[in-house]
Amino acid sequence: MLTFTILAAFLSLVLGQLPYHDPHCDGKQVIAHLFNWKWTDIAIECERFLGPKGFCGVQISPPNEHLVERPNRPWSERYAPVSYKLTSRSGTEAELRDMVRRCKRVGVQIYADVVINHMAGVGFSGTGSAGSHFDADKREFSGVPYSILDFNMVGRCPNSDNNIHNYDDVNDVRNCNMGGLTDLWQEKDWVRQKIADYLNSLIDIGLAGFRVDAAKHMWPGDLDVIWSKLHSVNGGRPFIYQEVIAGGAVHASEYYHLGYVTEFNYGEQVKYAINNFDNLRGVVHLDWGMAPTEHAFVFVDNHDNQRGGQLHFDNPVEYKRAVAFTLAFNYGFARVMSSYYFTDRSQPPPHDGDVIKDVIINADGTCGNGWVCEHRWKVIANMVRYRNDVLNTGITNWNVQGDVMWFSRDNVGFFAMGKINFNKHLNTGLPAGQYCDLISDCAKTIDVDNNGMANISPHDGFEPFVAFTTKSKNGARVVFPPEPVQLIPVKEDFKETVIIFLAKLPSGQDLFVRGGIDHKKRTGCETDAKYSACSIPIRHVPLFNSTNFNKYNNWAIGDNFLDWYGSELNQGEFKQQRAYGTPLYLGTNVTNIENYHTFDSDLWIVSVEMDCSKTENTYFELKGMINGVWEKDVPADNICGGNASGQPPYSSNNHWARCGYLNIFQLDKETCFCNTI
């Protein structure tokens, strides 16, 4: 029998969608890599620029605890993990959560660069960015925890120093230390689970996927198992793109079923072709082993190779051509780089001491304070909209005349660029009408006649590019304000809230709770928890330390509200059994409960972060449900015992509980207690 994971992958292939290739951004096609930005600055940039400009998402630097390498604090310390705690040089976990929420509100997904091949390198010890102790020589990382038993050492690595020596030996590449970084043994179940727990913690706060660092140094079979443990994203699989620099014993095709692969050869080919337009049509060489378009993740440069001679912002004229062409062309899924200025390969981001500097936006929309912000350069930023518009179209009408080239994307889009200013009468292949030039923010229009012909010239001769699509036809201006998007602030007040039921249930039965606010007491209540004014947002904290919690952990996935309506749209299942609401689990030795646990019953508990701003002055209703059967009505007008009791806001036949407190009930009884946590 096929396992669920294999069956899902098979169905995805049959239906034309590879399982880890959906970026979850409604057809948008470009990611911006905001290298080493702070979370607070990314949140603002999503709202004021990336969302309005149509970017699909942001690749963030590794968000986990990392090495603190003083005095220089090189950028590479972010790629030397110390634990999977979410405190890094870019900010705290709270700031990360806030950034993800704010970016998603304006349609921008977040993808984390994740380092799961290794931990910090030999020769380093001390405390990481979140305060965890580690000693890499001893392979001790207390914040995970990992010990020497969790790493590839002599026996699995064929070399006595545990380092890679031969890239033509696949065991060397995948079982030895890369550059002295301590290589994790992903074949071990404990390591696989710890990595999956880390990735799931990011999915659970709203991330849509990952860039996987050093993927070629991990066995595809191990990644397959880890990926199978990941939580769903919007009802599907997370978006994954893997750093695979093909060569030697490793072939990129080994990783195709696990997500996109980074196609480094593409950037190299564009670098050498960008000054000879005749060569641009042939930048993709499948016979050389370059990935087919459905597997290729493409870019002109990244944070590594721009420090090793690759074309980058230091040559702005050629660089704009290369990125604009990439976004106009029909190969792969695209990412654009956003850098800071550097003169040394190891130079850290702009900083004052340990603090990364703010990204300052100048009056002309460029960045200051040491930040380059290529994603804001007009030609690059406006080609994002073009790429989105021409999704799933081919290349037609390809032409080169000396220093000018142009082509159409079927009958949907037209693109032209030159090394110098130009003015040509060209066949666009598009329907007749007036079009807005996206490059100029619609300051220029193009009139296409009934034969598809038009006079084509750039708005700015110093930036000789023209791009328009049928979605910018007949005066449909695709222009977005440079000012920050004004959003209505969302009031949130998440506090730890504990719900305990004392109940003796027959073997095999489980206890759930439903609740919120009575529909008669509020307007805007409906049967979809996500949009109902009577449901209350919650965040579960998964329990990872025992298989005893498997049921709860599965049912907690996607349970984002305490509501009256049952299983949520993307809520997890356990052995194909759906949840009946918010799950509770059997617990013992709960602090602050001993004085109240005087009944002949078991203790069922759930601890969540709850948004108290959605309650009635901290109060909310709830009722137990045993495998689909409601508990009895319990007139709850009486004041509960405990040191945090109070007067509920209205009469109810349900239990009353308080957000931010420990709430204790007896199933089918009026008995209740409310205590501080």
XYZ file of C-alpha atoms in Angstrom:
677
model
C 0.000 0.000 0.000
C 1.284 3.489 -0.846
C 2.017 5.672 2.144
C 0.112 8.943 2.366
C 3.227 10.971 1.486
C 4.030 8.899 -1.592
C 0.395 8.895 -2.689
C 0.156 12.676 -2.288
C 3.325 13.161 -4.315
C 2.012 10.818 -7.025
C -1.316 12.652 -7.238
C 0.481 15.992 -7.412
C 2.529 14.792 -10.367
C -0.530 13.398 -12.126
C -2.354 16.692 -11.631
C 0.603 18.668 -12.958
C 1.739 20.215 -9.670
C 4.963 19.016 -8.085
C 4.442 18.640 -4.326
C 6.906 21.259 -3.013
C 6.743 23.722 -5.913
C 3.729 25.876 -4.950
C 4.873 29.216 -3.441
C 1.346 29.881 -2.107
C 1.135 33.414 -3.507
C -1.694 33.345 -6.063
C 0.375 33.210 -9.228
C 2.951 35.839 -8.300
C 6.373 34.816 -9.510
C 9.236 36.728 -7.861
C 10.897 36.493 -4.447
C 13.138 39.225 -3.021
C 16.107 38.128 -0.913
C 16.435 40.817 1.779
C 19.847 39.653 2.931
C 20.511 40.247 6.645
C 17.653 42.717 7.098
C 16.064 43.071 10.532
C 12.567 41.642 10.948
C 11.195 45.080 11.831
C 12.488 46.569 8.570
C 11.148 43.671 6.483
C 7.664 44.181 7.947
C 7.699 47.839 6.912
C 9.095 47.039 3.452
C 6.327 44.521 2.815
C 3.707 47.149 3.587
C 5.199 50.132 1.785
C 6.787 48.479 -1.279
C 6.834 44.706 -1.793
C 3.088 44.164 -1.461
C 2.093 47.059 -3.726
C 4.701 46.070 -6.328
C 3.405 42.511 -6.587
C 6.279 40.538 -5.062
C 5.398 36.964 -4.186
C 7.529 36.788 -1.078
C 10.708 37.475 0.839
C 13.616 35.152 1.532
C 14.865 35.990 5.013
C 18.247 35.166 6.511
C 18.378 32.151 8.858
C 16.056 32.972 11.786
C 17.523 30.513 14.305
C 20.091 30.986 17.061
C 23.596 31.203 15.618
C 27.249 31.712 16.404
C 28.271 35.168 17.681
C 31.709 35.625 16.183
C 33.278 38.668 17.788
C 34.841 41.098 17.174
C 34.029 41.219 13.462
C 30.577 39.555 13.381
C 30.922 38.321 9.733
C 27.731 37.595 7.774
C 28.645 33.897 7.738
C 27.885 33.547 11.467
C 24.196 33.277 10.465
C 25.095 29.988 8.728
C 26.641 28.485 11.868
C 23.639 27.290 13.917
C 23.810 26.916 17.685
C 20.170 25.907 18.243
C 16.753 26.219 16.603
C 15.551 28.933 18.977
C 14.118 31.853 17.013
C 16.405 34.621 18.235
C 18.985 35.868 15.749
C 20.835 39.024 14.785
C 17.748 40.026 12.789
C 15.534 40.099 15.882
C 13.470 38.235 18.440
C 10.801 35.580 17.926
C 8.112 38.163 18.722
C 9.481 40.466 16.021
C 9.635 37.550 13.592
C 5.999 36.667 14.283
C 4.921 40.275 13.829
C 6.828 40.556 10.552
C 5.275 37.379 9.142
C 1.773 38.526 10.087
C 2.210 41.992 8.604
C 3.754 40.743 5.363
C 1.030 38.150 4.834
C -1.644 40.829 5.341
C -0.356 42.596 2.207
C 0.021 39.382 0.187
C 3.748 38.764 0.723
C 4.835 35.294 1.850
C 7.951 34.634 3.945
C 10.489 31.903 3.153
C 13.338 31.209 5.570
C 16.866 30.319 4.598
C 17.315 27.220 6.773
C 20.616 25.625 7.765
C 19.964 21.985 8.652
C 23.038 20.228 7.212
C 25.319 21.211 10.062
C 25.862 23.174 13.255
C 28.624 25.680 14.123
C 32.163 24.813 13.111
C 34.968 23.153 15.027
C 37.047 25.517 17.106
C 34.066 27.524 18.343
C 32.369 27.392 21.752
C 30.500 29.700 24.108
C 26.965 31.069 23.885
C 24.865 31.765 20.819
C 22.597 34.647 19.867
C 19.818 33.307 22.162
C 22.136 32.529 25.073
C 22.490 28.753 24.560
C 25.774 27.099 25.481
C 27.652 25.070 22.875
C 31.021 23.442 22.302
C 31.450 22.462 18.664
C 34.625 20.434 19.236
C 32.702 18.204 21.650
C 29.607 18.334 19.412
C 27.581 19.637 22.361
C 24.698 21.978 21.481
C 22.547 22.245 24.608
C 19.877 24.433 23.053
C 18.615 21.623 20.768
C 19.995 19.409 22.387
C 22.524 17.594 20.179
C 25.434 15.479 21.387
C 28.364 13.780 19.662
C 26.033 10.856 18.866
C 24.075 13.095 16.464
C 26.925 13.936 14.062
C 28.714 12.245 11.190
C 32.148 11.243 12.410
C 34.939 8.885 11.361
C 33.300 5.641 10.292
C 30.607 7.337 8.266
C 32.973 10.030 6.986
C 35.855 8.304 5.159
C 38.431 10.888 6.297
C 40.281 10.971 9.630
C 39.742 14.735 10.076
C 35.990 14.428 9.315
C 36.282 17.022 6.523
C 35.397 16.772 2.808
C 38.385 16.027 0.575
C 36.936 14.472 -2.569
C 33.844 15.913 -4.281
C 33.774 12.929 -6.625
C 32.960 10.652 -3.663
C 29.306 10.991 -2.625
C 30.046 9.664 0.892
C 32.696 12.342 1.251
C 30.284 15.069 0.137
C 27.357 14.007 2.309
C 28.935 12.440 5.396
C 31.810 14.832 6.153
C 32.201 18.379 7.436
C 31.817 21.133 4.864
C 34.430 23.778 5.646
C 34.823 22.503 9.199
C 31.116 22.933 10.015
C 29.957 20.032 12.189
C 27.958 17.687 9.931
C 24.657 16.366 11.298
C 23.709 12.698 10.909
C 20.282 13.072 9.280
C 19.810 9.324 9.041
C 19.188 9.310 12.796
C 15.509 9.615 13.829
C 16.292 12.047 16.658
C 18.055 14.447 14.290
C 15.321 14.138 11.675
C 12.666 14.947 14.257
C 14.553 17.934 15.676
C 14.969 19.390 12.198
C 11.296 18.770 11.397
C 10.287 20.371 14.704
C 12.298 23.474 13.811
C 10.788 23.772 10.341
C 7.294 23.150 11.713
C 7.780 25.904 14.291
C 8.321 28.273 11.370
C 5.356 26.933 9.406
C 3.166 27.285 12.484
C 3.906 31.014 12.784
C 3.026 31.519 9.137
C 6.067 30.883 6.942
C 5.224 29.378 3.546
C 8.469 27.558 2.808
C 12.239 27.343 2.867
C 15.463 27.829 0.986
C 17.523 24.819 2.084
C 21.184 25.662 2.519
C 23.797 23.074 1.471
C 21.166 20.581 0.278
C 23.691 18.732 -1.921
C 25.520 17.769 1.286
C 22.476 15.840 2.580
C 21.162 12.510 1.329
C 17.916 12.954 -0.649
C 16.419 9.986 1.186
C 16.958 11.707 4.536
C 15.363 14.917 3.281
C 12.426 12.912 1.955
C 11.731 11.581 5.461
C 12.122 15.017 7.066
C 9.831 16.656 4.500
C 7.185 13.976 5.190
C 7.003 15.229 8.799
C 6.273 18.840 7.849
C 2.977 20.529 8.576
C 0.792 21.684 5.715
C 0.769 25.209 4.285
C -2.630 26.420 3.082
C -3.761 22.816 2.743
C -0.711 21.802 0.678
C 3.001 21.272 1.061
C 5.507 24.019 1.946
C 7.409 25.705 -0.889
C 10.973 24.384 -0.968
C 13.982 25.382 -3.032
C 17.299 23.702 -2.390
C 20.881 24.895 -2.740
C 22.288 22.259 -5.065
C 25.473 23.263 -6.861
C 25.627 20.281 -9.175
C 28.944 18.677 -9.981
C 31.197 15.820 -8.992
C 29.258 12.946 -7.466
C 26.035 14.950 -6.945
C 23.365 15.381 -9.611
C 20.653 18.020 -9.273
C 18.045 15.596 -10.613
C 18.309 13.593 -7.374
C 16.515 16.492 -5.640
C 13.816 17.362 -8.195
C 11.042 15.550 -6.290
C 11.958 17.440 -3.098
C 11.463 20.965 -4.467
C 13.108 23.394 -6.849
C 16.905 23.340 -7.190
C 19.020 26.481 -7.388
C 20.318 26.762 -10.956
C 23.669 28.519 -10.519
C 24.639 27.881 -14.133
C 21.896 30.223 -15.298
C 23.470 33.278 -13.630
C 26.849 32.358 -15.070
C 25.433 32.052 -18.592
C 23.598 35.386 -18.363
C 26.737 37.073 -17.061
C 28.642 36.137 -20.209
C 25.746 36.722 -22.625
C 24.367 40.033 -21.398
C 26.699 42.137 -23.552
C 26.088 40.053 -26.689
C 22.339 39.821 -27.180
C 22.710 37.145 -29.861
C 23.786 34.729 -27.125
C 20.882 35.349 -24.760
C 18.498 32.943 -26.472
C 20.875 30.100 -25.654
C 21.492 30.716 -21.949
C 19.652 27.515 -20.990
C 21.615 24.373 -21.837
C 19.645 21.308 -20.820
C 22.235 19.120 -22.536
C 24.800 20.494 -20.060
C 22.694 19.286 -17.163
C 20.881 22.538 -16.368
C 17.536 21.893 -14.694
C 14.354 21.933 -16.793
C 12.278 25.047 -16.201
C 9.787 23.255 -13.906
C 12.631 22.416 -11.499
C 14.875 25.493 -11.851
C 15.087 28.252 -9.249
C 16.870 31.106 -11.046
C 18.734 34.273 -10.096
C 21.549 36.425 -11.425
C 23.466 36.495 -8.124
C 23.103 35.474 -4.494
C 24.770 36.354 -1.203
C 27.549 33.803 -1.804
C 28.555 34.185 -5.420
C 28.337 37.999 -5.542
C 31.364 37.807 -3.219
C 33.129 35.482 -5.637
C 33.123 37.382 -8.916
C 29.525 36.958 -10.094
C 27.861 39.919 -11.821
C 26.218 42.052 -9.119
C 25.224 45.592 -8.117
C 28.786 46.886 -8.550
C 28.158 46.859 -12.342
C 24.687 48.436 -12.384
C 24.250 48.857 -16.161
C 24.919 45.198 -16.999
C 23.225 44.035 -13.817
C 19.924 45.769 -14.636
C 20.001 44.174 -18.089
C 20.636 40.723 -16.638
C 17.854 40.916 -14.038
C 15.337 42.550 -16.402
C 15.996 39.843 -18.990
C 15.622 37.134 -16.341
C 12.220 38.477 -15.314
C 11.113 38.814 -18.941
C 12.344 35.345 -19.957
C 10.355 32.139 -19.368
C 12.820 30.008 -17.427
C 12.361 28.815 -13.862
C 11.048 30.528 -10.733
C 12.850 33.821 -10.068
C 14.462 35.532 -7.098
C 16.055 38.987 -7.059
C 18.861 39.967 -4.715
C 18.796 42.872 -2.258
C 22.234 43.541 -0.817
C 24.312 45.856 1.300
C 27.570 47.461 0.150
C 30.745 45.570 0.996
C 34.457 45.835 0.314
C 35.455 42.631 2.086
C 33.974 39.178 1.393
C 33.225 38.534 5.082
C 31.889 42.024 5.846
C 28.814 42.042 8.121
C 25.659 44.034 7.351
C 25.650 47.767 8.187
C 25.692 47.967 11.955
C 26.299 49.967 15.108
C 28.064 47.492 17.346
C 25.923 44.355 17.519
C 22.820 46.113 16.172
C 22.024 45.967 12.445
C 21.324 49.448 11.088
C 17.864 50.518 9.944
C 17.143 50.476 6.222
C 16.743 54.155 5.375
C 14.607 55.100 2.337
C 15.801 58.226 0.516
C 13.489 60.774 -1.111
C 14.054 59.179 -4.543
C 13.064 55.709 -3.281
C 16.610 54.331 -3.079
C 18.148 53.099 0.169
C 20.734 54.641 2.456
C 22.661 53.698 5.570
C 24.833 51.239 3.627
C 21.991 49.270 1.976
C 21.867 48.713 -1.813
C 18.230 47.577 -2.241
C 18.474 46.347 -5.847
C 14.863 45.161 -5.532
C 13.861 48.850 -5.441
C 15.714 49.821 -8.618
C 12.944 50.963 -10.959
C 13.710 48.589 -13.839
C 13.912 45.551 -11.555
C 10.918 46.413 -9.354
C 8.608 47.114 -12.284
C 9.580 43.950 -14.154
C 8.081 41.988 -11.262
C 4.613 42.985 -12.432
C 5.517 41.966 -15.988
C 6.618 38.490 -14.885
C 3.394 38.010 -12.944
C 1.302 39.073 -15.927
C 2.916 36.699 -18.456
C 2.780 33.530 -16.353
C 2.482 30.304 -18.400
C 3.231 31.938 -21.757
C 5.954 31.108 -24.269
C 8.580 33.106 -26.153
C 7.629 34.354 -29.628
C 8.800 37.078 -31.987
C 12.439 36.894 -30.796
C 14.615 39.505 -32.537
C 18.036 41.086 -32.134
C 19.304 44.077 -34.101
C 22.740 45.095 -32.938
C 22.395 46.721 -29.530
C 18.630 46.178 -29.244
C 16.673 42.996 -28.573
C 12.957 42.305 -28.156
C 10.497 39.450 -27.858
C 6.874 38.736 -27.029
C 5.363 36.416 -24.445
C 2.785 34.899 -26.803
C 0.102 37.539 -27.299
C 0.169 38.658 -23.649
C 3.374 40.668 -23.148
C 6.128 42.533 -25.010
C 9.664 43.312 -23.790
C 12.514 45.257 -25.380
C 15.888 46.424 -24.117
C 18.949 48.091 -25.540
C 22.500 48.935 -24.629
C 21.698 52.479 -25.703
C 18.563 54.532 -26.254
C 16.488 53.350 -29.241
C 13.373 54.132 -31.267
C 11.989 51.364 -33.492
C 8.754 50.446 -35.250
C 8.235 46.839 -34.162
C 5.803 43.959 -34.290
C 4.661 43.410 -30.696
C 2.354 40.457 -31.378
C -0.252 42.006 -29.053
C -3.864 43.057 -29.736
C -4.541 46.604 -30.826
C -4.922 49.216 -28.107
C -3.115 51.662 -25.878
C -0.749 50.156 -23.361
C 0.942 51.442 -20.227
C 4.738 51.033 -20.110
C 5.396 49.273 -16.806
C 9.055 50.335 -16.638
C 8.064 54.018 -16.484
C 5.257 53.495 -13.951
C 2.913 54.310 -16.838
C 4.436 57.742 -17.474
C 4.695 56.543 -21.099
C 1.999 54.861 -23.208
C 2.376 52.706 -26.336
C -0.185 52.587 -29.138
C -0.426 49.200 -30.881
C -2.227 49.189 -34.245
C -4.485 46.515 -35.744
C -1.431 44.700 -37.160
C 0.289 44.518 -33.766
C 2.832 47.189 -34.761
C 3.973 50.018 -32.484
C 6.647 52.677 -32.121
C 8.843 51.443 -29.276
C 11.186 53.736 -27.370
C 12.134 53.946 -23.682
C 10.754 56.656 -21.440
C 14.258 57.210 -20.048
C 17.129 56.870 -22.523
C 19.527 56.138 -19.676
C 17.474 53.071 -18.763
C 16.621 51.654 -22.218
C 13.848 49.185 -21.359
C 10.201 48.869 -22.408
C 7.695 46.328 -21.065
C 3.918 46.114 -21.297
C 1.216 43.454 -21.101
C -2.443 43.013 -21.954
C -3.217 43.689 -18.279
C -1.926 47.237 -18.805
C -4.013 47.724 -21.955
C -6.343 50.631 -22.751
C -5.192 52.892 -19.949
C -5.310 50.247 -17.206
C -2.532 51.824 -15.173
C -0.581 49.428 -13.012
C 0.879 52.072 -10.715
C 1.362 51.829 -6.988
C 2.139 54.641 -4.570
C 5.688 54.918 -3.221
C 4.324 55.930 0.161
C 3.710 53.304 2.843
C 0.389 51.508 2.549
C -1.942 52.789 5.248
C -3.372 49.805 7.081
C -5.916 49.691 9.872
C -3.979 48.531 12.944
C -4.936 45.086 14.166
C -5.375 45.024 17.908
C -4.028 41.815 19.380
C -3.434 40.780 22.954
C -2.233 37.177 23.029
C -1.820 35.711 26.515
C -1.160 32.215 27.799
C -4.500 30.604 28.663
C -4.991 27.159 30.207
C -8.210 25.103 30.083
C -8.518 21.981 32.232
C -11.414 19.519 32.416
C -11.687 16.855 35.091
C -13.407 13.893 33.459
C -13.285 10.104 33.476
C -13.834 8.930 29.875
C -14.217 5.399 28.515
C -11.129 3.992 26.809
C -10.626 5.276 23.254
C -12.642 8.476 23.682
C -11.168 11.964 23.463
C -12.191 15.331 24.820
C -12.446 18.516 22.769
C -13.750 21.999 23.540
C -15.669 24.476 21.455
C -16.428 28.025 22.429
C -16.113 31.749 21.880
C -18.868 34.337 22.189
C -22.615 33.701 21.834
C -23.898 34.527 18.323
C -26.747 36.500 19.909
C -24.291 38.830 21.598
C -22.305 39.971 18.548
C -22.846 40.915 14.930
C -20.602 39.459 12.211
C -20.734 35.884 13.490
C -20.778 33.109 10.886
C -19.908 29.425 10.580
C -16.390 29.956 9.170
C -14.136 30.403 12.203
C -11.607 32.455 10.243
C -14.140 35.215 9.590
C -16.519 34.864 12.522
C -16.650 37.679 15.060
C -17.614 35.065 17.681
C -14.456 32.941 17.371
C -11.242 33.685 19.281
C -7.746 33.312 17.745
C -5.458 30.824 19.507
C -1.954 29.476 19.022
C -1.095 25.960 20.151
C 2.349 25.132 21.486
C 3.135 21.611 20.134
C 4.294 18.958 22.617
C 7.368 17.236 21.215
C 8.720 15.220 24.126
C 6.597 12.089 23.859
C 4.708 9.982 21.361
C 1.905 10.074 23.949
C 0.931 13.433 22.467
C 0.689 12.321 18.815
C -3.102 12.691 18.737
C -3.014 16.159 20.223
C -0.106 17.360 18.052
C -1.876 16.261 14.877
C -5.236 17.744 15.845
C -3.556 20.998 16.948
C -2.205 21.608 13.429
C -4.327 24.275 11.756
C -6.505 24.763 14.848
C -6.260 28.547 14.864
C -9.492 29.471 16.653
C -11.593 28.513 19.630
C -14.952 28.394 17.886
C -18.378 26.726 17.890
C -18.113 25.066 14.488
C -15.920 21.951 14.700
C -12.859 21.011 12.662
C -11.321 23.967 10.792
C -10.629 23.861 7.050
C -6.953 22.873 7.297
C -6.988 21.317 10.758
C -4.916 18.149 11.090
C -6.186 14.590 11.363
C -5.009 11.597 13.370
C -5.259 8.274 11.532
C -7.895 9.848 9.254
C -10.000 10.906 12.266
C -10.921 14.567 12.204
C -10.970 16.751 15.288
C -14.302 17.785 16.827
C -12.942 21.135 17.970
C -9.917 22.262 19.954
C -8.223 19.105 21.314
C -7.265 18.469 24.934
C -4.743 15.879 26.073
C -4.424 13.729 29.182
C -1.984 15.426 31.553
C -0.536 14.989 35.027
C 1.595 17.010 37.475
C 0.189 20.362 36.343
C 1.418 23.297 38.424
C -1.228 25.188 40.430
C -3.853 22.421 40.120
C -3.153 20.134 43.064
C -5.513 21.881 45.478
C -8.438 21.518 43.072
C -7.874 18.006 41.746
C -10.054 16.284 44.336
C -12.385 14.362 42.044
C -12.189 10.747 40.925
C -11.362 11.714 37.365
C -8.631 12.195 34.794
C -7.179 15.565 33.963
C -7.609 16.857 30.384
C -5.715 20.000 29.481
C -4.883 22.420 26.692
C -2.544 25.410 26.962
C -2.682 28.039 24.213
C -1.858 31.638 23.520
C -5.248 33.351 23.163
C -6.104 36.786 21.757
C -7.788 38.382 24.758
C -8.829 41.404 22.669
C -11.482 39.184 21.009
C -13.118 38.199 24.321
C -15.702 40.009 26.442
C -13.475 41.789 28.953
C -11.304 38.593 29.201
C -14.383 36.286 29.456
C -15.393 33.656 26.892
C -17.742 30.654 26.821
C -16.823 27.036 26.183
C -18.321 23.569 26.293
C -16.801 20.102 26.241
C -17.415 17.610 23.434
C -16.628 13.892 23.600
C -16.135 12.466 20.091
C -18.929 14.613 18.663
C -21.302 14.538 21.668
C -21.807 17.772 23.635
C -21.593 17.746 27.414
C -24.716 18.761 29.356
C -25.807 22.365 29.710
C -24.176 23.891 32.766
C -25.755 27.138 33.992
C -22.638 29.153 34.674
C -23.919 32.302 36.319
C -22.268 31.353 39.586
C -18.868 32.839 40.431
C -16.066 30.280 40.217
C -13.664 29.580 43.018
C -9.989 30.528 42.846
C -7.973 33.732 43.161
C -9.023 35.196 39.772
C -12.761 34.686 39.857
C -15.137 37.425 38.761
C -18.577 38.207 37.374
C -19.275 36.942 33.809
C -20.721 39.540 31.397
C -24.034 37.745 30.679
C -26.012 34.560 31.447
C -25.088 31.343 29.636
C -25.697 27.579 29.657
C -21.990 27.052 28.979
C -18.882 27.270 31.128
C -17.304 30.709 31.575
C -13.508 30.974 31.319
C -11.044 33.868 31.395
C -8.334 34.656 28.839
C -4.874 34.813 30.391
C -5.757 32.574 33.339
C -5.856 28.941 34.474
C -9.460 27.683 34.107
C -10.584 24.410 35.720
C -13.907 22.655 35.132
C -15.616 19.373 35.946
C -17.332 17.810 32.930
C -21.152 18.056 33.079
C -20.961 20.008 36.378
C -21.081 23.659 37.414
C -17.872 23.210 39.404
C -15.202 25.685 38.254
C -12.064 27.472 39.416
C -10.139 30.410 37.917
C -6.567 31.067 39.023
C -3.610 33.156 37.949
C -1.085 31.126 35.966
